[in-house]
Amino acid sequence: MTGAAGHASVDPALFRKVVGSFATGVTIVTTLDSEGSLHGLTANSFTSVSLSPPLVLVCVERRSRSLAALRQSGVFAVNIASEAQRELSIRFATNAADKFDGVQTQRAATGAPIFAESVAWLDCRLSDIVAAGDHDVVIGKVVDMAEGSALPLGYFRGGFFNVSDEQSASQTRGQTVFSVIVDHGGRVLLCRAGEGGKWSFPEAPGDAGGLPLGGLRERLAEAGAPTTISFLYSVDEIRHRECTLLLYRGELSAKPDLADRENWRFFDAGATPWEDLLDYQTRMTLKRYFQERSQGRFGLFAETGEGGHIAPIVDNLRSYSKEDAERQLG
């Protein structure tokens, strides 16, 4: 291990990577506001503070809507995420307004929502909030708790991993990843990794053999879907994978002849396996694509670090925010 002391400034990107080298568990912190609406966020900055009284803390970004709700209600629950809650953890790491849609919850004694599939949960009343840079340290007094038998979900260097398996989500961390929406008569090509895997757009890591677009064209041709890649469709920082995803639009350059029809398929909007898509970003991007295709007009999405915006490509499409799109697409 190398390093140097005495520097006046710290590189934020390097700092993020270094602190990400500390493997942690994953929690979903849930609360409600004064009107009873549910809020929540994914956090790995969680620890116990005291045994007597029983205190825990979690660090929350100060701009978070969930933090504002927690301040109103004075209660929150810490759900320690299980391996089965990987997708749920990804969803709660976004700024979506509908995080609880379709999610079954129970109510703890304080009224905070808890998830039955969690490894364990702690029901807390707010004890103190301490300002710390761009985050607030939220300290809670535990008033109730329970544990189950599930295995925990882990987080290391920007990727989730299962304690029962090797880390699987860190292969692309810090990289540029190229991906494409292949359109064939209104149907979109999706693929999945292995039997029972999640569906996603075809992609290739940017450093794969020094090929253009990471060899994405070659991968598509090998799969039996030779594609002409055209316009850039979105640029997105995928935080849970710690990569930048460049997603293009593409069209088949020859009749498809898929070699693996179990794991490579074309789907229209009605037949898309929405609940089996890789993650929240894939789902929202595909919904946006089908909607814009039906309207015959496309926008370019870019994650700016401030929620992201969709810029017009044609004159009659106004610029709108990522949150606007999430509300429209549901």
mmCIF file of C-alpha atoms in Angstrom:
data_model
loop_
_atom_site.group_PDB
_atom_site.id
_atom_site.type_symbol
_atom_site.label_atom_id
_atom_site.label_comp_id
_atom_site.label_asym_id
_atom_site.label_seq_id
_atom_site.Cartn_x
_atom_site.Cartn_y
_atom_site.Cartn_z
ATOM 1 C CA MET A 1 0.000 0.000 0.000
ATOM 2 C CA THR A 2 1.342 3.399 -0.978
ATOM 3 C CA GLY A 3 0.328 6.902 -0.087
ATOM 4 C CA ALA A 4 1.550 10.312 0.945
ATOM 5 C CA ALA A 5 0.761 12.494 3.917
ATOM 6 C CA GLY A 6 0.469 16.236 4.283
ATOM 7 C CA HIS A 7 -1.520 17.085 1.137
ATOM 8 C CA ALA A 8 -3.646 20.205 1.444
ATOM 9 C CA SER A 9 -6.458 18.770 -0.687
ATOM 10 C CA VAL A 10 -8.012 15.373 -1.335
ATOM 11 C CA ASP A 11 -9.155 14.139 -4.723
ATOM 12 C CA PRO A 12 -12.905 13.414 -4.265
ATOM 13 C CA ALA A 13 -12.902 10.562 -6.805
ATOM 14 C CA LEU A 14 -9.932 8.865 -5.149
ATOM 15 C CA PHE A 15 -11.438 9.447 -1.704
ATOM 16 C CA ARG A 16 -14.639 7.739 -2.818
ATOM 17 C CA LYS A 17 -12.702 4.741 -4.124
ATOM 18 C CA VAL A 18 -10.540 4.467 -1.020
ATOM 19 C CA VAL A 19 -13.413 4.558 1.462
ATOM 20 C CA GLY A 20 -15.280 2.154 -0.837
ATOM 21 C CA SER A 21 -12.515 -0.363 -0.135
ATOM 22 C CA PHE A 22 -14.088 -0.906 3.279
ATOM 23 C CA ALA A 23 -16.591 -3.717 2.731
ATOM 24 C CA THR A 24 -19.914 -3.106 4.479
ATOM 25 C CA GLY A 25 -23.413 -4.409 4.702
ATOM 26 C CA VAL A 26 -26.349 -2.625 3.072
ATOM 27 C CA THR A 27 -29.320 -1.042 4.817
ATOM 28 C CA ILE A 28 -32.551 0.518 3.636
ATOM 29 C CA VAL A 29 -33.549 3.313 5.985
ATOM 30 C CA THR A 30 -37.297 3.964 5.985
ATOM 31 C CA THR A 31 -39.450 6.647 7.540
ATOM 32 C CA LEU A 32 -42.630 8.628 6.984
ATOM 33 C CA ASP A 33 -43.485 12.299 6.873
ATOM 34 C CA SER A 34 -46.066 14.262 8.849
ATOM 35 C CA GLU A 35 -48.794 13.276 6.368
ATOM 36 C CA GLY A 36 -48.000 9.564 6.579
ATOM 37 C CA SER A 37 -46.309 9.258 3.165
ATOM 38 C CA LEU A 38 -43.485 6.690 3.125
ATOM 39 C CA HIS A 39 -39.870 7.564 2.340
ATOM 40 C CA GLY A 40 -36.666 5.582 2.219
ATOM 41 C CA LEU A 41 -33.074 5.403 1.021
ATOM 42 C CA THR A 42 -30.254 2.904 0.711
ATOM 43 C CA ALA A 43 -27.294 3.489 3.021
ATOM 44 C CA ASN A 44 -24.141 1.588 3.889
ATOM 45 C CA SER A 45 -22.919 4.166 6.447
ATOM 46 C CA PHE A 46 -24.585 2.498 9.415
ATOM 47 C CA THR A 47 -23.211 1.408 12.776
ATOM 48 C CA SER A 48 -24.131 0.799 16.385
ATOM 49 C CA VAL A 49 -23.165 3.585 18.796
ATOM 50 C CA SER A 50 -24.089 2.508 22.306
ATOM 51 C CA LEU A 51 -25.457 -0.510 24.165
ATOM 52 C CA SER A 52 -26.861 1.450 27.078
ATOM 53 C CA PRO A 53 -28.921 3.175 25.882
ATOM 54 C CA PRO A 54 -29.191 1.246 22.600
ATOM 55 C CA LEU A 55 -28.202 3.765 19.915
ATOM 56 C CA VAL A 56 -27.412 3.439 16.218
ATOM 57 C CA LEU A 57 -26.429 5.948 13.574
ATOM 58 C CA VAL A 58 -26.774 6.325 9.838
ATOM 59 C CA CYS A 59 -25.292 8.996 7.572
ATOM 60 C CA VAL A 60 -27.727 10.662 5.156
ATOM 61 C CA GLU A 61 -27.081 13.210 2.414
ATOM 62 C CA ARG A 62 -28.455 16.533 3.586
ATOM 63 C CA ARG A 63 -30.488 17.134 0.397
ATOM 64 C CA SER A 64 -32.369 13.847 0.776
ATOM 65 C CA ARG A 65 -36.179 14.028 0.846
ATOM 66 C CA SER A 66 -36.118 11.088 3.253
ATOM 67 C CA LEU A 67 -34.053 13.118 5.719
ATOM 68 C CA ALA A 68 -36.623 15.919 5.637
ATOM 69 C CA ALA A 69 -39.402 13.387 6.306
ATOM 70 C CA LEU A 70 -37.420 11.822 9.151
ATOM 71 C CA ARG A 71 -37.015 15.205 10.787
ATOM 72 C CA GLN A 72 -40.798 15.693 10.622
ATOM 73 C CA SER A 73 -41.797 12.340 12.094
ATOM 74 C CA GLY A 74 -38.875 11.765 14.428
ATOM 75 C CA VAL A 75 -38.891 8.023 13.697
ATOM 76 C CA PHE A 76 -37.132 5.661 11.289
ATOM 77 C CA ALA A 77 -36.370 2.001 10.744
ATOM 78 C CA VAL A 78 -33.108 0.442 9.610
ATOM 79 C CA ASN A 79 -33.707 -2.616 7.436
ATOM 80 C CA ILE A 80 -30.539 -4.695 7.071
ATOM 81 C CA ALA A 81 -30.759 -5.865 3.462
ATOM 82 C CA SER A 82 -30.668 -9.528 2.497
ATOM 83 C CA GLU A 83 -29.305 -11.081 -0.682
ATOM 84 C CA ALA A 84 -32.893 -11.261 -1.965
ATOM 85 C CA GLN A 85 -33.188 -7.463 -1.645
ATOM 86 C CA ARG A 86 -30.485 -6.490 -4.130
ATOM 87 C CA GLU A 87 -32.989 -4.997 -6.597
ATOM 88 C CA LEU A 88 -34.861 -3.290 -3.765
ATOM 89 C CA SER A 89 -31.598 -1.748 -2.549
ATOM 90 C CA ILE A 90 -30.877 -0.454 -6.062
ATOM 91 C CA ARG A 91 -34.364 1.067 -6.290
ATOM 92 C CA PHE A 92 -34.001 2.866 -2.957
ATOM 93 C CA ALA A 93 -30.609 4.232 -4.024
ATOM 94 C CA THR A 94 -32.358 6.338 -6.709
ATOM 95 C CA ASN A 95 -34.330 9.580 -6.461
ATOM 96 C CA ALA A 96 -37.563 7.969 -7.654
ATOM 97 C CA ALA A 97 -40.778 9.188 -6.046
ATOM 98 C CA ASP A 98 -42.469 5.776 -6.239
ATOM 99 C CA LYS A 99 -39.958 3.588 -4.418
ATOM 100 C CA PHE A 100 -42.644 1.795 -2.393
ATOM 101 C CA ASP A 101 -44.902 0.951 -5.352
ATOM 102 C CA GLY A 102 -45.584 -2.784 -5.348
ATOM 103 C CA VAL A 103 -43.424 -3.349 -2.260
ATOM 104 C CA GLN A 104 -44.964 -5.128 0.715
ATOM 105 C CA THR A 105 -44.212 -3.542 4.071
ATOM 106 C CA GLN A 106 -45.210 -3.951 7.669
ATOM 107 C CA ARG A 107 -45.351 -1.233 10.289
ATOM 108 C CA ALA A 108 -43.063 -1.158 13.287
ATOM 109 C CA ALA A 109 -44.177 0.208 16.654
ATOM 110 C CA THR A 110 -43.210 3.754 15.649
ATOM 111 C CA GLY A 111 -45.109 3.470 12.363
ATOM 112 C CA ALA A 112 -41.950 3.267 10.243
ATOM 113 C CA PRO A 113 -42.194 0.698 7.415
ATOM 114 C CA ILE A 114 -40.158 -2.515 7.610
ATOM 115 C CA PHE A 115 -39.459 -5.258 5.052
ATOM 116 C CA ALA A 116 -40.151 -8.885 5.938
ATOM 117 C CA GLU A 117 -37.275 -10.239 3.781
ATOM 118 C CA SER A 118 -34.642 -8.221 5.653
ATOM 119 C CA VAL A 119 -31.874 -9.957 7.586
ATOM 120 C CA ALA A 120 -32.971 -7.887 10.576
ATOM 121 C CA TRP A 121 -34.579 -4.552 11.358
ATOM 122 C CA LEU A 122 -34.329 -1.902 14.064
ATOM 123 C CA ASP A 123 -37.154 0.491 14.911
ATOM 124 C CA CYS A 124 -35.822 3.838 16.137
ATOM 125 C CA ARG A 125 -36.877 7.177 17.545
ATOM 126 C CA LEU A 126 -34.740 10.139 16.569
ATOM 127 C CA SER A 127 -32.244 11.014 19.292
ATOM 128 C CA ASP A 128 -30.023 13.595 17.582
ATOM 129 C CA ILE A 129 -28.845 14.889 14.205
ATOM 130 C CA VAL A 130 -25.267 16.086 13.837
ATOM 131 C CA ALA A 131 -24.105 18.048 10.779
ATOM 132 C CA ALA A 132 -21.036 16.533 9.082
ATOM 133 C CA GLY A 133 -19.996 18.090 5.769
ATOM 134 C CA ASP A 134 -22.558 17.368 3.052
ATOM 135 C CA HIS A 135 -24.220 14.669 5.176
ATOM 136 C CA ASP A 136 -26.048 14.582 8.482
ATOM 137 C CA VAL A 137 -25.329 11.928 11.087
ATOM 138 C CA VAL A 138 -28.699 10.649 12.277
ATOM 139 C CA ILE A 139 -28.631 9.009 15.707
ATOM 140 C CA GLY A 140 -31.594 6.911 16.774
ATOM 141 C CA LYS A 141 -32.630 5.178 19.976
ATOM 142 C CA VAL A 142 -33.714 1.607 19.271
ATOM 143 C CA VAL A 143 -37.182 0.857 20.658
ATOM 144 C CA ASP A 144 -37.824 -2.487 18.926
ATOM 145 C CA MET A 145 -35.980 -4.945 16.689
ATOM 146 C CA ALA A 146 -36.095 -8.411 15.162
ATOM 147 C CA GLU A 147 -33.822 -10.730 13.193
ATOM 148 C CA GLY A 148 -34.425 -13.397 10.574
ATOM 149 C CA SER A 149 -32.425 -16.179 8.950
ATOM 150 C CA ALA A 150 -31.616 -14.596 5.554
ATOM 151 C CA LEU A 151 -28.051 -13.969 4.395
ATOM 152 C CA PRO A 152 -26.911 -10.332 4.187
ATOM 153 C CA LEU A 153 -26.168 -8.295 1.074
ATOM 154 C CA GLY A 154 -22.695 -6.788 0.943
ATOM 155 C CA TYR A 155 -21.215 -3.666 -0.672
ATOM 156 C CA PHE A 156 -17.590 -3.276 -1.781
ATOM 157 C CA ARG A 157 -15.932 -0.801 -4.162
ATOM 158 C CA GLY A 158 -19.162 0.330 -5.771
ATOM 159 C CA GLY A 159 -20.701 -3.120 -6.227
ATOM 160 C CA PHE A 160 -23.154 -5.283 -4.359
ATOM 161 C CA PHE A 161 -22.093 -8.842 -3.562
ATOM 162 C CA ASN A 162 -23.571 -11.880 -1.879
ATOM 163 C CA VAL A 163 -21.707 -13.356 1.061
ATOM 164 C CA SER A 164 -22.545 -16.791 -0.354
ATOM 165 C CA ASP A 165 -20.928 -16.000 -3.723
ATOM 166 C CA GLU A 166 -18.006 -14.076 -5.119
ATOM 167 C CA GLN A 167 -18.584 -10.424 -5.817
ATOM 168 C CA SER A 168 -20.419 -10.133 -9.131
ATOM 169 C CA ALA A 169 -21.174 -6.459 -9.586
ATOM 170 C CA SER A 170 -17.674 -4.974 -9.486
ATOM 171 C CA GLN A 171 -16.475 -6.109 -12.915
ATOM 172 C CA THR A 172 -17.171 -2.734 -14.510
ATOM 173 C CA ARG A 173 -16.397 -0.386 -11.648
ATOM 174 C CA GLY A 174 -14.636 2.788 -12.672
ATOM 175 C CA GLN A 175 -15.068 1.944 -16.345
ATOM 176 C CA THR A 176 -16.985 3.215 -19.307
ATOM 177 C CA VAL A 177 -19.521 0.627 -20.457
ATOM 178 C CA PHE A 178 -21.042 0.713 -23.949
ATOM 179 C CA SER A 179 -24.599 -0.479 -24.496
ATOM 180 C CA VAL A 180 -27.243 -0.298 -27.213
ATOM 181 C CA ILE A 181 -31.000 -0.356 -27.737
ATOM 182 C CA VAL A 182 -31.424 -2.558 -30.818
ATOM 183 C CA ASP A 183 -34.803 -1.860 -32.420
ATOM 184 C CA HIS A 184 -36.380 -4.413 -34.764
ATOM 185 C CA GLY A 185 -39.866 -3.414 -35.908
ATOM 186 C CA GLY A 186 -40.818 -1.880 -32.570
ATOM 187 C CA ARG A 187 -39.263 -4.677 -30.538
ATOM 188 C CA VAL A 188 -36.113 -4.213 -28.469
ATOM 189 C CA LEU A 189 -33.319 -6.757 -28.033
ATOM 190 C CA LEU A 190 -32.588 -7.784 -24.453
ATOM 191 C CA CYS A 191 -30.170 -10.380 -23.123
ATOM 192 C CA ARG A 192 -29.466 -12.001 -19.791
ATOM 193 C CA ALA A 193 -26.420 -13.553 -18.171
ATOM 194 C CA GLY A 194 -26.984 -17.234 -17.461
ATOM 195 C CA GLU A 195 -30.081 -19.230 -16.621
ATOM 196 C CA GLY A 196 -32.486 -17.212 -14.498
ATOM 197 C CA GLY A 197 -30.467 -14.009 -14.915
ATOM 198 C CA LYS A 198 -31.913 -10.532 -15.229
ATOM 199 C CA TRP A 199 -32.662 -9.003 -18.626
ATOM 200 C CA SER A 200 -30.723 -5.947 -19.803
ATOM 201 C CA PHE A 201 -29.502 -4.213 -22.939
ATOM 202 C CA PRO A 202 -26.473 -5.808 -24.657
ATOM 203 C CA GLU A 203 -23.307 -4.172 -23.381
ATOM 204 C CA ALA A 204 -19.524 -4.375 -23.395
ATOM 205 C CA PRO A 205 -16.878 -2.889 -21.068
ATOM 206 C CA GLY A 206 -14.894 -0.084 -22.646
ATOM 207 C CA ASP A 207 -11.484 -1.692 -22.141
ATOM 208 C CA ALA A 208 -12.368 -5.023 -23.799
ATOM 209 C CA GLY A 209 -9.452 -5.763 -26.118
ATOM 210 C CA GLY A 210 -9.076 -2.203 -27.374
ATOM 211 C CA LEU A 211 -11.945 -2.644 -29.848
ATOM 212 C CA PRO A 212 -14.233 0.296 -30.774
ATOM 213 C CA LEU A 213 -17.199 0.518 -28.379
ATOM 214 C CA GLY A 214 -15.585 -2.236 -26.329
ATOM 215 C CA GLY A 215 -16.336 -4.824 -29.006
ATOM 216 C CA LEU A 216 -20.086 -4.276 -28.690
ATOM 217 C CA ARG A 217 -20.653 -4.643 -32.450
ATOM 218 C CA GLU A 218 -18.700 -7.899 -32.480
ATOM 219 C CA ARG A 219 -20.678 -9.264 -29.554
ATOM 220 C CA LEU A 220 -23.975 -8.498 -31.283
ATOM 221 C CA ALA A 221 -22.814 -10.119 -34.523
ATOM 222 C CA GLU A 222 -21.713 -13.225 -32.647
ATOM 223 C CA ALA A 223 -25.131 -13.382 -30.947
ATOM 224 C CA GLY A 224 -26.827 -13.337 -34.350
ATOM 225 C CA ALA A 225 -27.996 -9.711 -34.289
ATOM 226 C CA PRO A 226 -25.603 -7.700 -36.508
ATOM 227 C CA THR A 227 -26.322 -4.077 -35.692
ATOM 228 C CA THR A 228 -25.596 -0.642 -37.048
ATOM 229 C CA ILE A 229 -25.059 1.582 -34.006
ATOM 230 C CA SER A 230 -26.180 5.145 -34.618
ATOM 231 C CA PHE A 231 -27.242 7.828 -32.151
ATOM 232 C CA LEU A 232 -26.278 8.292 -28.517
ATOM 233 C CA TYR A 233 -29.400 7.861 -26.366
ATOM 234 C CA SER A 234 -28.217 8.386 -22.784
ATOM 235 C CA VAL A 235 -25.137 8.984 -20.654
ATOM 236 C CA ASP A 236 -25.676 7.729 -17.150
ATOM 237 C CA GLU A 237 -23.502 7.333 -14.085
ATOM 238 C CA ILE A 238 -24.589 3.971 -12.638
ATOM 239 C CA ARG A 239 -23.582 4.462 -9.050
ATOM 240 C CA HIS A 240 -24.262 0.960 -7.745
ATOM 241 C CA ARG A 241 -21.927 -0.394 -10.454
ATOM 242 C CA GLU A 242 -19.555 2.594 -10.310
ATOM 243 C CA CYS A 243 -19.417 2.927 -14.075
ATOM 244 C CA THR A 244 -20.483 5.380 -16.755
ATOM 245 C CA LEU A 245 -22.937 3.813 -19.185
ATOM 246 C CA LEU A 246 -23.048 5.143 -22.753
ATOM 247 C CA LEU A 247 -26.275 3.843 -24.310
ATOM 248 C CA TYR A 248 -26.770 4.121 -28.078
ATOM 249 C CA ARG A 249 -29.623 3.455 -30.467
ATOM 250 C CA GLY A 250 -29.135 0.821 -33.113
ATOM 251 C CA GLU A 251 -30.882 -1.031 -35.912
ATOM 252 C CA LEU A 252 -30.274 -4.472 -37.357
ATOM 253 C CA SER A 253 -28.076 -4.461 -40.452
ATOM 254 C CA ALA A 254 -29.224 -7.968 -41.450
ATOM 255 C CA LYS A 255 -31.999 -10.391 -40.584
ATOM 256 C CA PRO A 256 -31.525 -11.628 -36.992
ATOM 257 C CA ASP A 257 -30.619 -15.258 -36.362
ATOM 258 C CA LEU A 258 -30.176 -15.465 -32.617
ATOM 259 C CA ALA A 259 -27.892 -18.304 -31.543
ATOM 260 C CA ASP A 260 -29.201 -18.411 -27.961
ATOM 261 C CA ARG A 261 -32.940 -17.807 -28.038
ATOM 262 C CA GLU A 262 -33.312 -18.496 -24.322
ATOM 263 C CA ASN A 263 -31.066 -15.630 -23.262
ATOM 264 C CA TRP A 264 -31.342 -13.256 -26.245
ATOM 265 C CA ARG A 265 -34.824 -12.108 -27.279
ATOM 266 C CA PHE A 266 -36.722 -9.251 -28.876
ATOM 267 C CA PHE A 267 -39.556 -7.784 -26.775
ATOM 268 C CA ASP A 268 -42.285 -5.285 -27.513
ATOM 269 C CA ALA A 269 -43.675 -3.058 -24.754
ATOM 270 C CA GLY A 270 -46.487 -5.458 -23.909
ATOM 271 C CA ALA A 271 -44.293 -8.566 -23.645
ATOM 272 C CA THR A 272 -41.324 -6.998 -21.840
ATOM 273 C CA PRO A 273 -40.441 -8.820 -18.556
ATOM 274 C CA TRP A 274 -40.590 -5.608 -16.546
ATOM 275 C CA GLU A 275 -40.126 -7.275 -13.150
ATOM 276 C CA ASP A 276 -37.120 -9.273 -14.368
ATOM 277 C CA LEU A 277 -35.082 -6.381 -15.760
ATOM 278 C CA LEU A 278 -31.591 -5.833 -14.403
ATOM 279 C CA ASP A 279 -32.294 -2.702 -12.404
ATOM 280 C CA TYR A 280 -34.371 0.441 -12.030
ATOM 281 C CA GLN A 281 -32.324 2.370 -14.598
ATOM 282 C CA THR A 282 -32.914 -0.280 -17.264
ATOM 283 C CA ARG A 283 -36.657 -0.278 -16.581
ATOM 284 C CA MET A 284 -37.046 3.499 -16.741
ATOM 285 C CA THR A 285 -34.848 3.804 -19.848
ATOM 286 C CA LEU A 286 -36.854 1.151 -21.684
ATOM 287 C CA LYS A 287 -40.159 2.787 -20.711
ATOM 288 C CA ARG A 288 -38.855 6.127 -21.998
ATOM 289 C CA TYR A 289 -37.702 4.550 -25.241
ATOM 290 C CA PHE A 290 -41.056 2.898 -25.988
ATOM 291 C CA GLN A 291 -42.887 6.143 -25.192
ATOM 292 C CA GLU A 292 -40.610 8.317 -27.331
ATOM 293 C CA ARG A 293 -40.682 5.803 -30.184
ATOM 294 C CA SER A 294 -44.477 5.876 -30.207
ATOM 295 C CA GLN A 295 -44.317 9.687 -30.453
ATOM 296 C CA GLY A 296 -41.641 9.621 -33.150
ATOM 297 C CA ARG A 297 -39.333 11.916 -31.223
ATOM 298 C CA PHE A 298 -36.328 11.214 -29.042
ATOM 299 C CA GLY A 299 -34.395 13.010 -26.332
ATOM 300 C CA LEU A 300 -30.862 12.568 -25.027
ATOM 301 C CA PHE A 301 -30.595 11.758 -21.326
ATOM 302 C CA ALA A 302 -27.522 12.832 -19.374
ATOM 303 C CA GLU A 303 -26.885 12.238 -15.676
ATOM 304 C CA THR A 304 -25.431 15.525 -14.458
ATOM 305 C CA GLY A 305 -24.973 14.698 -10.788
ATOM 306 C CA GLU A 306 -28.021 16.864 -10.035
ATOM 307 C CA GLY A 307 -30.729 14.361 -10.961
ATOM 308 C CA GLY A 308 -30.185 14.256 -14.732
ATOM 309 C CA HIS A 309 -31.991 15.933 -17.632
ATOM 310 C CA ILE A 310 -33.391 14.890 -20.991
ATOM 311 C CA ALA A 311 -32.437 17.318 -23.761
ATOM 312 C CA PRO A 312 -34.508 17.747 -26.931
ATOM 313 C CA ILE A 313 -33.244 16.399 -30.246
ATOM 314 C CA VAL A 314 -36.177 17.936 -32.150
ATOM 315 C CA ASP A 315 -37.550 21.452 -31.775
ATOM 316 C CA ASN A 316 -40.955 20.445 -30.408
ATOM 317 C CA LEU A 317 -39.573 18.451 -27.484
ATOM 318 C CA ARG A 318 -38.988 20.520 -24.382
ATOM 319 C CA SER A 319 -36.152 19.788 -21.960
ATOM 320 C CA TYR A 320 -37.317 18.030 -18.824
ATOM 321 C CA SER A 321 -35.761 16.546 -15.713
ATOM 322 C CA LYS A 322 -35.208 12.937 -14.729
ATOM 323 C CA GLU A 323 -37.800 13.362 -11.963
ATOM 324 C CA ASP A 324 -40.324 14.653 -14.524
ATOM 325 C CA ALA A 325 -39.731 11.537 -16.614
ATOM 326 C CA GLU A 326 -40.108 9.220 -13.625
ATOM 327 C CA ARG A 327 -43.440 10.800 -12.719
ATOM 328 C CA GLN A 328 -44.705 10.480 -16.315
ATOM 329 C CA LEU A 329 -43.535 6.915 -16.888
ATOM 330 C CA GLY A 330 -44.471 5.468 -13.498
#
